[in-house]
Amino acid sequence: MTAHDAPSGHPAPAPLPPPADPKLRRMANALRALAMDAVEQAKSGHPGMPMGMADVATVLFGQFLKFDPSAPDWPDRDRFVLSAGHGSMLLYGLLHLTGYADMTLDELKRFRQLGSKTAGHPERGLASGIEVTTGPLGQGMANSVGIALAERLLAAEFGEDVVDHHTYAICGDGCLMEGISHEALSLAGHLRLRKLIVFWDNNTISIDGPTSLAVDDDQVARFAAHGWATDQVDGHDTDAIAAAIKRAHENDRPTMIACRTTIAFGAPTKAGTAAAHGSPLGPDEIKGARERLGWEYPAFVIPDDVRGWWHEVGARGAATRRHWETGLGRLDAARRGEFERRMRGELPKDVAAALEQACAEFRAKNAKIATRVASGEVLNALVPVLPELVGGSADLTPSNNTKAKGQDDVRPPAYAGRYIRYGVREHGMAAAMNGIVAHGGLIPYGGSFLTFTDYARPSIRLSALSHLGTVYVMTHDSIGLGEDGPTHQPVEHLAALRAIPQLLVFRPADPVETAECWHLALESRRTPSVLALTRQAVPLLRTAPDHGENRSARGAYVLSEPSGTRHVTLLATGSEVSIAVAAQQQLAAEGIRAAVVSMPCWELFERQDEAYHSAVLGSAPRVGVEAGVRTGWNRWLGRNAAFVGMTGFGGSAPAEALYPHFHITAERVAELARGLVTSYAGASRDPTPGRD
Ligand SMILES: Cc1ncc(C[n+]2csc(CCOP(=O)(O)OP(=O)(O)O)c2C)c(N)n1
């Protein structure tokens, strides 16, 4: 078959226009071939996008990207984010050809197979060179806003001789249709992230067909309206692409380069159609594409000249990296040491002492305060000793108590401040924070109301999936928030968040536990944390000094043990722990011996051994107390148990009216405990916790 014939009776496709640079076209064709072959071998995947964006990627990696495959984590490397993560074979091909040791040809051949590094969508941590996990459309783009922001913050702190790199992202039509793109673009424009460059794969195709089926947005005007610089190029014209990137480097704002491309460029009948989006092309089409592209090599074979060119691209960065390292070595020891500590993600020693001091002050004052207020005090103690903290809130700063004394706003184009006004953009904030963590050198925390974790949930899930220790400060954590009513009162949120694997959900009971949970969240650099905090005041429960022991570290502990064998164990979290304590006192007056267990973090408790579980939970009947739904509680309650909580949505009224209205009271806890003790007295106990 010649280049002008087409398989299976289709009209012969027009010949491809001659490339501006035949060498670059051959390099791009290697990416195209690897994508076609790997998807074909896996019988699954997305060949169209990698084939369409291969020219852009070749120019970017070949002529601009600052990276060194022999030192993939070099701090001053440029960051590349493939937001259109379904086109993962583009990234895997690039990593392989430029010489990342772990991205072998065998890995490409095992695309999408169990245990391979070439997962269906790029996963941070599976292979070096993958900066963030992408796949849910729009997330990578929103992460890149955080990555670019982290670069600016660190450059302001350490100087541009130490931190000076670009963040590049490829996004598709899908990324731009997702709502999160609105928040991300708007935030990046406001923050004037001039070193962020986004390539839009403008191929006008998504899964259902032409994008005109669903969207008519003028994307270029849209970016411009958000304060971005924009450019438009033929995404197969390598000269034009290079010129646009050079122009972007000069802009004082983030830049979007709209790249007009053909999906599955080179494929004889499927190019430019949705058929090439997410299915193997098939042997005939691949054969036709090879011929049209002039790529006469068998599957997975890269000719020596092309391999050599790509190898040169990969080798180019080592000298730049060494030059940077020499510069770092010349810095004074204190500045260098601090930079290196930050990039290792190690906490400074003073953090523990600062938190102990905060706890000592809580005890000295012994005041009834909300845990959100305690969190604010903890931050006041942390900020002077933890320069990597970057705070923020989605426009709820005074409610979340997230802004500490001495924390200045980030005021673009100046980035010396360490507090970000994320605006009413919970989802964008969460994704940006993930980007900040992924960049390294900073610990971001961001606030909103717990109920609005729903608005940020896809990004919270990705924090967990991609091992990013983002800290979410989520206040107004129950009906206890009162008058704002059921729209704002979380009911199922604790359960929903606990359902996310690899996420720590903290619900501290008092100011001391708040400090302890903050410490645990800060130490947890590879697992994200949600701090669920009260709006309403709670009494100090941990009045006795702990001599430096973090009692929340095991997730649950006996706060108060009665003298003599337990008749009943009251398990509670957050603001309901003090209700359990009040119930304990009522029961004691009747001669019923109740223990109170505080459970600030189920996930940490789950990690403890059976002996500890048994010691804490005991074998007596149990009553769980939490102003949320019961879902998940059976894990800890066992058979002889009751639960005091919510069964439906809350109500609009002062908190003092809502708790009795929903029967979340000490009296109710005592009543249920009494009933259990009476009916189960003498019966055999099952000491092992039940399963949901
Ligand atoms: C949040 C989210 N919704 C849906 C999908 C499923 N999905 C994957 S790719 C895609 C279409 C994307 O179109 P486009 O960005 O134009 O990609 P292209 O067709 O150019 O490869 C969809 C709906 C997804 N990955 N993420």
XYZ file of C-alpha atoms and ligand atoms in Angstrom:
718
model
C 0.000 0.000 0.000
C 1.326 3.492 -0.791
C 0.828 6.612 1.258
C -2.058 7.531 -1.018
C -3.969 4.308 -0.653
C -6.244 3.883 2.263
C -7.229 0.691 4.051
C -10.686 -0.800 3.700
C -11.981 1.191 0.762
C -11.881 4.676 2.332
C -11.006 7.569 0.022
C -7.270 8.165 0.003
C -6.377 10.768 2.660
C -4.597 13.932 1.591
C -0.844 13.633 1.920
C 0.616 15.188 5.064
C 2.048 18.658 4.557
C 5.848 18.670 4.642
C 7.196 19.344 8.130
C 9.025 22.582 8.980
C 11.827 20.493 10.407
C 12.137 16.862 9.231
C 14.313 15.901 12.203
C 11.770 17.172 14.707
C 9.013 15.432 12.752
C 10.885 12.133 12.989
C 11.362 12.639 16.708
C 7.635 13.337 17.056
C 6.823 10.327 14.937
C 8.678 8.147 17.435
C 6.219 9.357 20.082
C 3.330 8.691 17.721
C 4.509 5.190 16.940
C 5.074 4.288 20.583
C 1.575 5.515 21.446
C -0.037 3.559 18.608
C 1.924 0.411 19.419
C 1.474 0.450 23.193
C -2.257 1.093 22.953
C -2.578 -1.630 20.340
C -0.654 -4.086 22.490
C -2.737 -3.267 25.564
C -5.920 -3.332 23.462
C -6.816 -0.268 25.479
C -5.821 3.366 25.724
C -5.852 6.698 23.935
C -3.637 7.026 20.874
C -5.231 10.157 19.397
C -4.030 12.814 21.811
C -0.350 11.712 21.919
C -0.285 11.582 18.118
C -1.869 15.021 17.904
C 0.373 16.710 20.456
C 3.612 14.937 19.564
C 4.990 17.947 17.684
C 4.287 20.337 20.545
C 5.832 17.928 23.054
C 8.886 17.447 20.870
C 9.529 21.171 20.641
C 8.923 21.653 24.359
C 11.149 18.807 25.533
C 13.618 19.145 22.705
C 14.259 22.865 22.888
C 12.947 24.321 26.113
C 12.263 22.010 29.045
C 14.944 22.158 31.729
C 15.213 18.635 33.082
C 17.703 15.886 33.750
C 16.550 12.263 33.614
C 19.605 11.245 35.651
C 18.367 13.494 38.507
C 14.603 13.483 38.055
C 13.897 15.314 41.319
C 16.392 18.128 40.826
C 14.598 21.001 42.612
C 15.108 23.655 39.936
C 13.870 21.534 37.040
C 11.002 22.796 34.942
C 7.774 20.999 35.741
C 5.709 19.334 33.026
C 2.121 18.331 33.713
C 0.051 16.271 31.323
C -3.367 17.452 32.405
C -5.039 15.480 29.630
C -3.892 12.365 31.462
C -5.679 9.956 29.146
C -2.876 10.748 26.687
C -0.461 9.117 29.138
C 1.465 7.380 26.373
C 2.756 10.780 25.288
C 4.417 11.233 28.672
C 5.648 7.649 28.912
C 7.134 7.910 25.422
C 8.909 11.149 26.325
C 10.286 9.731 29.564
C 11.488 6.615 27.783
C 13.134 8.369 24.852
C 14.834 11.026 26.963
C 16.382 8.363 29.179
C 14.558 8.088 32.493
C 16.078 4.851 33.750
C 12.857 3.416 35.115
C 10.843 3.998 31.950
C 12.157 1.075 29.934
C 10.871 -0.230 26.633
C 9.513 -3.199 28.570
C 7.429 -0.823 30.645
C 5.972 0.662 27.475
C 5.167 -2.838 26.285
C 3.372 -3.445 29.578
C 1.210 -0.334 29.203
C -1.858 -0.558 31.442
C -0.869 -3.944 32.892
C -0.858 -4.912 36.558
C 2.217 -3.644 38.374
C 3.630 -1.679 35.454
C 4.822 1.924 35.774
C 2.781 2.747 32.709
C -0.611 2.925 34.380
C -3.618 3.928 32.337
C -3.237 7.506 33.541
C 0.015 8.954 34.882
C 0.390 8.294 38.594
C 2.753 10.324 40.726
C 5.224 8.020 42.443
C 4.957 5.164 39.963
C 7.733 6.472 37.731
C 10.129 9.369 37.975
C 9.250 12.324 35.782
C 5.552 12.135 36.656
C 4.948 15.298 38.652
C 1.282 14.782 39.500
C -1.400 12.164 39.061
C -3.687 13.182 36.228
C -6.737 11.625 34.648
C -9.717 13.426 36.124
C -9.812 16.187 33.538
C -8.875 19.668 34.650
C -7.047 18.530 37.777
C -3.583 18.634 36.253
C -4.167 22.131 34.989
C -5.313 23.239 38.417
C -2.312 21.490 40.012
C -0.012 23.365 37.678
C -1.329 26.630 39.124
C -0.130 25.503 42.544
C 3.179 24.287 41.165
C 3.785 27.617 39.449
C 2.765 29.465 42.604
C 5.172 27.396 44.709
C 7.954 28.358 42.341
C 7.178 32.064 42.792
C 6.922 31.757 46.592
C 10.230 29.936 46.881
C 11.934 32.271 44.418
C 10.837 35.186 46.596
C 12.307 33.468 49.626
C 15.521 31.935 48.301
C 16.238 34.109 45.278
C 16.053 33.420 41.570
C 19.601 32.110 41.583
C 18.183 29.118 43.489
C 14.604 28.871 42.235
C 13.884 29.821 38.650
C 11.875 27.395 36.585
C 8.810 27.174 34.408
C 5.686 25.082 34.736
C 4.254 23.733 31.489
C 0.959 21.934 31.146
C -0.893 20.314 28.284
C -4.639 20.432 28.592
C -7.355 19.288 26.246
C -10.872 20.389 25.424
C -12.092 18.221 28.276
C -9.887 19.991 30.834
C -11.338 23.301 29.717
C -14.929 22.106 29.837
C -14.529 21.010 33.460
C -15.669 23.541 36.044
C -12.381 23.337 37.895
C -10.693 25.002 34.937
C -12.645 28.157 35.667
C -11.289 28.352 39.203
C -7.777 27.457 38.107
C -7.591 29.969 35.265
C -9.082 32.697 37.339
C -6.687 32.053 40.219
C -3.620 31.862 37.975
C -4.578 35.094 36.247
C -5.091 36.850 39.557
C -1.813 35.522 40.935
C -0.036 36.651 37.753
C 1.864 33.390 37.458
C 4.057 34.464 34.600
C 6.064 31.265 34.508
C 3.036 29.094 33.894
C 2.539 28.104 30.265
C -0.440 26.009 29.219
C -0.754 24.379 25.820
C -4.325 23.789 24.780
C -4.679 20.807 22.477
C -7.261 22.452 20.273
C -8.291 19.444 18.211
C -12.049 20.084 18.454
C -12.665 16.423 19.255
C -13.741 14.700 22.457
C -15.330 11.325 23.083
C -18.829 11.988 21.792
C -17.588 13.580 18.585
C -16.823 17.166 17.595
C -16.661 19.489 20.587
C -19.283 21.644 18.829
C -21.820 19.102 20.080
C -21.388 20.524 23.536
C -19.333 23.685 23.710
C -18.959 26.937 21.780
C -16.717 28.842 24.167
C -14.138 31.145 22.714
C -11.369 29.647 24.820
C -8.788 32.218 23.811
C -11.080 35.058 24.847
C -11.860 33.171 28.010
C -8.220 32.917 29.068
C -7.700 36.554 28.130
C -10.652 37.530 30.305
C -8.942 35.764 33.202
C -5.859 37.901 32.735
C -3.751 35.469 30.732
C -1.609 36.217 27.726
C -2.730 34.130 24.782
C -1.225 32.890 21.566
C -2.439 30.689 18.743
C -0.361 28.354 16.600
C -0.604 25.465 14.202
C 0.274 22.661 16.602
C 2.120 20.767 13.891
C 4.348 23.678 12.898
C 7.419 23.254 15.044
C 8.832 26.701 14.216
C 5.592 28.383 15.206
C 5.421 26.402 18.429
C 8.969 27.351 19.378
C 8.329 31.007 18.597
C 5.207 30.996 20.758
C 7.066 29.473 23.700
C 9.757 32.130 23.383
C 7.097 34.829 23.413
C 5.466 33.228 26.432
C 8.739 33.452 28.355
C 8.609 37.224 27.969
C 5.081 37.676 29.283
C 4.378 39.096 32.707
C 1.283 36.919 32.984
C 0.541 33.229 32.563
C 0.301 32.226 28.930
C -2.054 29.939 27.072
C -0.908 28.742 23.669
C -3.824 27.426 21.651
C -2.376 24.690 19.459
C -4.566 23.780 16.506
C -3.929 20.073 16.082
C -5.359 17.020 14.393
C -6.180 14.192 16.765
C -4.304 11.040 15.699
C -2.214 13.070 13.263
C -1.028 10.723 10.527
C -3.715 8.072 10.846
C -5.242 7.618 7.386
C -8.950 7.399 8.202
C -9.290 8.065 11.911
C -7.250 11.278 12.156
C -9.474 14.183 13.097
C -12.243 11.895 14.366
C -13.489 10.762 17.752
C -12.725 7.174 16.708
C -9.068 7.895 17.474
C -9.696 9.299 20.934
C -9.823 6.263 23.167
C -9.519 3.012 21.244
C -6.687 1.124 19.620
C -6.397 2.192 15.994
C -6.283 -1.387 14.702
C -3.602 -3.027 12.544
C -4.726 -1.593 9.188
C -4.937 1.947 10.433
C -1.564 1.645 12.156
C -0.034 0.293 8.974
C -1.515 3.199 7.023
C -0.297 5.698 9.610
C 3.237 4.292 9.472
C 3.218 4.743 5.726
C 1.823 8.259 5.786
C 4.302 9.303 8.437
C 7.171 7.600 6.654
C 7.850 5.463 9.709
C 8.903 2.122 8.326
C 9.972 0.421 11.566
C 8.229 -2.461 13.329
C 6.279 -2.004 16.523
C 8.320 -0.598 19.418
C 11.449 -0.232 17.282
C 13.064 3.205 17.357
C 15.794 3.724 14.765
C 19.236 4.715 16.004
C 19.234 8.238 14.592
C 15.975 9.119 16.335
C 17.005 7.402 19.546
C 20.253 9.347 19.421
C 18.509 12.694 18.983
C 16.195 12.018 21.873
C 19.114 10.847 23.957
C 20.855 14.173 23.314
C 17.751 15.987 24.498
C 17.788 13.978 27.719
C 21.508 14.463 28.258
C 21.422 18.217 27.709
C 20.076 19.075 31.170
C 22.857 17.484 33.229
C 25.248 20.391 32.685
C 22.577 22.927 33.629
C 21.751 20.917 36.707
C 25.406 20.673 37.745
C 25.830 24.395 37.225
C 22.854 24.990 39.490
C 24.264 22.629 42.114
C 27.569 24.474 42.054
C 25.683 27.717 42.602
C 23.795 26.178 45.511
C 27.083 24.979 46.981
C 28.359 28.547 46.987
C 25.478 29.853 49.068
C 26.127 30.467 52.727
C 25.648 27.341 54.771
C 22.528 28.531 56.579
C 20.625 29.429 53.407
C 21.693 26.259 51.648
C 20.885 24.121 54.680
C 17.442 25.648 54.957
C 16.731 25.129 51.252
C 17.849 21.520 51.437
C 15.803 20.855 54.564
C 12.767 22.318 52.875
C 13.202 20.209 49.782
C 13.648 17.071 51.926
C 10.337 17.924 53.581
C 11.776 17.696 57.083
C 10.119 19.665 59.872
C 12.312 21.992 61.933
C 13.018 20.816 65.483
C 11.285 23.830 67.032
C 7.840 22.706 65.924
C 7.319 20.242 68.776
C 8.393 22.791 71.378
C 6.134 25.474 69.890
C 3.158 23.119 70.039
C 3.914 22.079 73.602
C 4.049 25.725 74.546
C 0.672 26.274 72.871
C -0.769 23.374 74.880
C 0.700 24.775 78.093
C -1.060 28.061 77.365
C -4.344 26.296 76.659
C -4.050 24.606 80.038
C -3.074 27.783 81.845
C -6.102 29.632 80.448
C -8.435 26.649 80.745
C -10.958 28.549 78.619
C -13.901 27.140 76.714
C -13.055 27.897 73.088
C -13.954 26.492 69.673
C -11.430 24.122 68.143
C -11.281 26.482 65.127
C -10.108 29.178 67.555
C -7.607 26.760 69.082
C -6.397 26.000 65.555
C -5.839 29.711 64.994
C -3.750 29.866 68.173
C -1.790 26.819 67.073
C -1.036 28.553 63.789
C 0.118 31.639 65.664
C 2.585 29.387 67.466
C 3.662 27.575 64.300
C 4.211 30.435 61.884
C 7.365 31.817 63.539
C 9.048 28.390 63.522
C 7.708 26.898 60.299
C 8.532 29.126 57.325
C 7.262 26.532 54.848
C 3.674 27.001 55.999
C 1.525 28.589 53.309
C -1.941 29.377 54.599
C -5.122 30.319 52.874
C -8.850 30.034 52.792
C -11.584 29.962 50.196
C -12.911 33.332 51.354
C -13.677 32.213 54.889
C -10.584 33.496 56.632
C -12.344 35.043 59.647
C -14.480 31.913 60.100
C -11.722 29.369 59.534
C -9.171 31.222 61.694
C -6.571 30.300 59.128
C -4.612 33.541 59.041
C -1.958 33.683 61.725
C -0.264 36.679 63.254
C 2.601 37.834 61.087
C 1.327 36.059 57.982
C 1.136 38.522 55.092
C -1.008 38.122 52.017
C 0.608 37.055 48.773
C 0.273 40.215 46.688
C 1.154 39.466 43.099
C 3.502 40.238 41.520
C 5.207 40.127 44.954
C 5.332 36.710 46.567
C 6.957 37.302 49.945
C 3.656 36.778 51.794
C 2.599 33.368 53.008
C -1.178 33.697 52.993
C -3.219 33.114 49.874
C -6.634 34.577 49.282
C -8.010 31.687 47.263
C -11.345 33.398 46.793
C -14.545 31.355 46.670
C -12.820 28.519 44.862
C -12.701 25.437 47.110
C -11.955 23.037 44.285
C -9.303 25.242 42.748
C -7.750 25.818 46.164
C -7.512 22.106 46.903
C -5.981 21.313 43.512
C -3.562 24.225 43.788
C -2.507 23.022 47.248
C -1.826 19.592 45.772
C 0.378 21.302 43.219
C 2.225 23.187 45.948
C 2.918 19.951 47.817
C 3.971 18.208 44.617
C 6.413 20.999 43.894
C 8.086 20.560 47.267
C 9.531 22.982 49.784
C 6.228 24.255 51.209
C 3.376 22.948 53.352
C 0.057 24.404 52.241
C -3.101 24.424 54.328
C -6.408 25.849 53.232
C -9.715 26.448 54.916
C -13.393 26.248 54.171
C -16.480 24.839 55.864
C -16.515 21.064 56.299
C -19.687 20.789 54.269
C -17.904 22.322 51.280
C -15.411 19.512 51.141
C -18.034 18.292 48.668
C -16.898 21.097 46.368
C -13.278 20.045 46.731
C -13.706 16.310 47.011
C -12.167 15.264 43.674
C -8.980 17.077 44.624
C -9.011 15.717 48.175
C -9.271 12.246 46.696
C -6.298 12.969 44.485
C -4.263 14.265 47.442
C -4.779 10.832 48.937
C -4.246 8.799 45.786
C -1.073 10.649 44.907
C 0.464 10.727 48.405
C 0.412 14.482 48.875
C 0.337 15.722 52.465
C -2.055 18.615 51.840
C -3.747 19.950 54.979
C -7.426 20.861 54.836
C -8.706 23.044 57.674
C -12.431 22.474 57.625
C -14.374 24.292 60.295
C -18.080 24.390 61.186
C -17.974 20.641 61.445
C -21.515 19.750 62.568
C -24.993 20.997 63.438
C -23.052 22.820 66.149
C -22.513 25.621 63.653
C -26.116 26.565 64.297
C -28.094 29.224 62.501
C -26.695 28.835 58.965
C -28.834 25.729 58.833
C -28.822 22.399 57.016
C -27.152 23.620 53.814
C -24.065 24.394 55.861
C -24.290 21.631 58.435
C -22.239 18.592 57.545
C -23.993 15.352 58.380
C -22.524 12.687 56.109
C -19.211 14.419 55.470
C -17.091 12.768 58.130
C -18.244 9.369 56.881
C -17.687 10.369 53.263
C -14.186 11.633 53.973
C -13.313 8.582 56.066
C -14.302 6.490 53.073
C -11.412 7.940 51.058
C -8.409 5.621 51.439
C -5.119 7.156 52.564
C -6.720 10.250 54.054
C -6.409 11.188 57.728
C -9.618 12.680 59.090
C -8.959 14.442 62.397
C -11.744 15.625 64.650
C -10.129 16.979 67.801
C -12.171 17.273 70.974
C -10.491 20.236 72.622
C -7.660 22.734 72.182
C -4.931 20.318 73.270
C -6.109 17.657 70.834
C -6.261 20.366 68.184
C -2.560 21.065 68.664
C -1.801 17.349 68.644
C -3.756 16.784 65.428
C -2.029 19.714 63.774
C 1.315 18.171 64.675
C 0.299 14.837 63.185
C -0.964 16.506 60.014
C 2.299 18.390 59.603
C 4.360 15.265 60.123
C 2.265 13.409 57.582
C 3.979 14.563 54.406
C 2.754 11.704 52.223
C -0.802 11.443 53.457
C -3.266 14.329 53.385
C -5.206 15.438 56.437
C -8.571 16.989 57.078
C -8.885 18.851 60.354
C -12.598 18.999 61.208
C -13.047 21.830 63.675
C -15.947 23.283 65.606
C -17.524 26.668 65.305
C -18.929 26.373 68.843
C -16.870 26.525 72.013
C -15.838 23.300 73.742
C -14.357 22.842 77.214
C -10.736 21.893 77.787
C -10.739 18.161 78.503
C -7.030 17.470 78.589
C -6.265 19.507 81.670
C -3.349 17.413 82.955
C 0.125 17.846 81.422
C 1.147 15.035 79.061
C 4.920 15.490 79.309
C 5.339 15.711 75.561
C 3.244 12.667 74.692
C 0.915 13.164 71.733
C -2.074 11.148 72.884
C -3.877 11.621 69.572
C -1.066 9.856 67.733
C -2.656 6.430 68.143
C -5.942 7.736 66.794
C -8.018 6.952 69.894
C -7.271 6.716 73.577
C -9.001 6.366 76.915
C -9.628 9.893 78.045
C -11.241 8.893 81.299
C -11.261 5.440 82.911
C -13.579 4.747 85.857
C -12.153 3.073 88.899
C -13.200 -0.541 88.813
C -14.296 -2.678 85.859
C -16.042 -0.765 83.070
C -19.767 -1.262 82.668
C -19.902 0.686 79.447
C -17.552 2.492 77.056
C -18.538 5.808 75.521
C -16.773 6.462 72.202
C -16.889 9.983 70.834
C -15.146 12.461 68.592
C -14.753 16.229 68.543
C -17.386 18.326 70.264
C -19.274 15.217 71.350
C -16.464 14.036 73.610
C -17.494 16.573 76.237
C -21.057 15.279 75.941
C -19.729 11.791 76.639
C -17.832 13.108 79.648
C -21.025 14.714 80.981
C -22.867 11.415 80.441
C -20.098 9.578 82.284
C -20.675 11.817 85.283
C -24.426 11.245 85.222
C -23.886 7.483 85.029
C -21.336 7.572 87.833
C -23.969 9.113 90.092
C -26.023 5.949 89.500
C -23.094 3.636 90.119
C -22.568 2.834 86.416
C -18.875 2.861 85.540
C -18.369 4.376 82.087
C -15.072 4.953 80.299
C -14.771 7.779 77.804
C -12.708 7.167 74.685
C -11.780 10.069 72.470
C -11.265 9.070 68.832
C -9.706 12.035 67.033
C -8.496 9.996 64.059
C -10.014 6.641 63.092
C -7.406 5.988 60.433
C -4.551 6.192 62.931
C -6.479 4.035 65.375
C -7.044 1.467 62.637
C -3.259 1.145 62.294
C -2.857 0.050 65.950
C -2.651 -3.590 66.944
C -5.441 -5.707 68.356
C -4.066 -5.454 71.887
C -4.329 -1.684 71.795
C -7.780 -1.854 70.218
C -8.948 -4.162 72.979
C -7.406 -2.052 75.697
C -9.084 1.099 74.433
C -12.430 -0.287 73.336
C -12.814 -2.751 76.194
C -15.327 -5.577 76.285
C -18.231 -3.722 77.849
C -21.150 -2.466 75.732
C -20.395 0.660 73.762
C -22.165 3.875 72.885
C -20.864 5.948 69.992
C -21.486 9.684 69.947
C -20.891 11.877 66.941
C -23.064 14.621 65.450
C -23.056 12.907 62.072
C -24.499 9.806 60.438
C -23.758 6.357 61.834
C -22.070 5.103 58.665
C -18.725 3.596 59.601
C -19.333 3.482 63.343
C -20.204 -0.215 63.465
C -16.510 -0.888 62.910
C -15.911 0.339 66.467
C -19.199 -0.340 68.184
C -19.454 -4.132 68.015
C -22.656 -5.943 68.844
C -23.755 -4.583 72.208
C -23.942 -1.028 71.135
C -25.919 2.116 70.525
C -25.239 5.289 68.611
C -26.165 8.888 69.236
C -25.924 11.057 66.152
C -27.793 12.279 63.113
C -30.138 10.377 60.863
C -31.058 13.197 58.508
C -30.212 16.778 57.724
C -29.852 19.404 60.418
C -31.911 22.518 61.052
C -31.673 26.255 61.203
C -31.454 27.322 64.822
C -28.891 28.113 67.505
C -26.652 25.155 68.327
C -28.023 25.074 71.882
C -31.455 24.348 70.431
C -30.289 21.879 67.798
C -28.424 19.434 70.024
C -31.463 18.685 72.245
C -33.743 18.753 69.195
C -31.717 15.966 67.588
C -31.258 14.184 70.956
C -27.493 14.536 70.952
C -27.247 15.124 74.669
C -25.558 13.680 77.720
C -28.968 12.572 78.963
C -29.608 10.545 75.816
C -26.150 8.990 75.923
C -26.639 8.078 79.569
C -30.078 6.666 78.858
C -28.814 4.399 76.067
C -25.794 3.363 78.133
C -28.035 2.525 81.063
C -30.250 0.439 78.802
C -27.298 -1.495 77.406
C -25.786 -2.111 80.814
C -29.108 -3.370 82.143
C -29.980 -5.634 79.229
C -26.496 -6.994 78.689
C -25.452 -7.320 82.321
C -23.860 -10.693 82.765
C -24.039 -11.579 79.082
C -20.853 -12.683 77.345
C -19.027 -9.858 75.660
C -17.460 -9.845 72.240
C -14.217 -7.904 72.660
C -13.464 -7.684 68.949
C -14.801 -4.678 67.061
C -17.470 -5.471 64.489
C -17.164 -4.838 60.782
C -19.514 -2.663 58.767
C -13.503 14.482 35.233
C -13.488 13.560 34.066
N -14.625 13.309 33.394
C -14.643 12.450 32.371
C -13.508 11.812 31.986
C -13.545 10.789 30.866
N -12.869 11.349 29.681
C -11.597 11.060 29.384
S -11.035 11.851 28.042
C -12.538 12.569 27.780
C -12.750 13.491 26.620
C -11.715 14.532 26.595
O -11.721 15.223 25.420
P -10.423 16.000 25.004
O -9.856 16.706 26.167
O -10.767 16.820 23.819
O -9.394 14.869 24.642
P -9.003 14.358 23.212
O -10.250 13.822 22.568
O -8.462 15.522 22.474
O -8.001 13.287 23.469
C -13.440 12.193 28.757
C -14.850 12.658 28.826
C -12.330 12.092 32.712
N -11.180 11.508 32.444
N -12.338 12.982 33.720
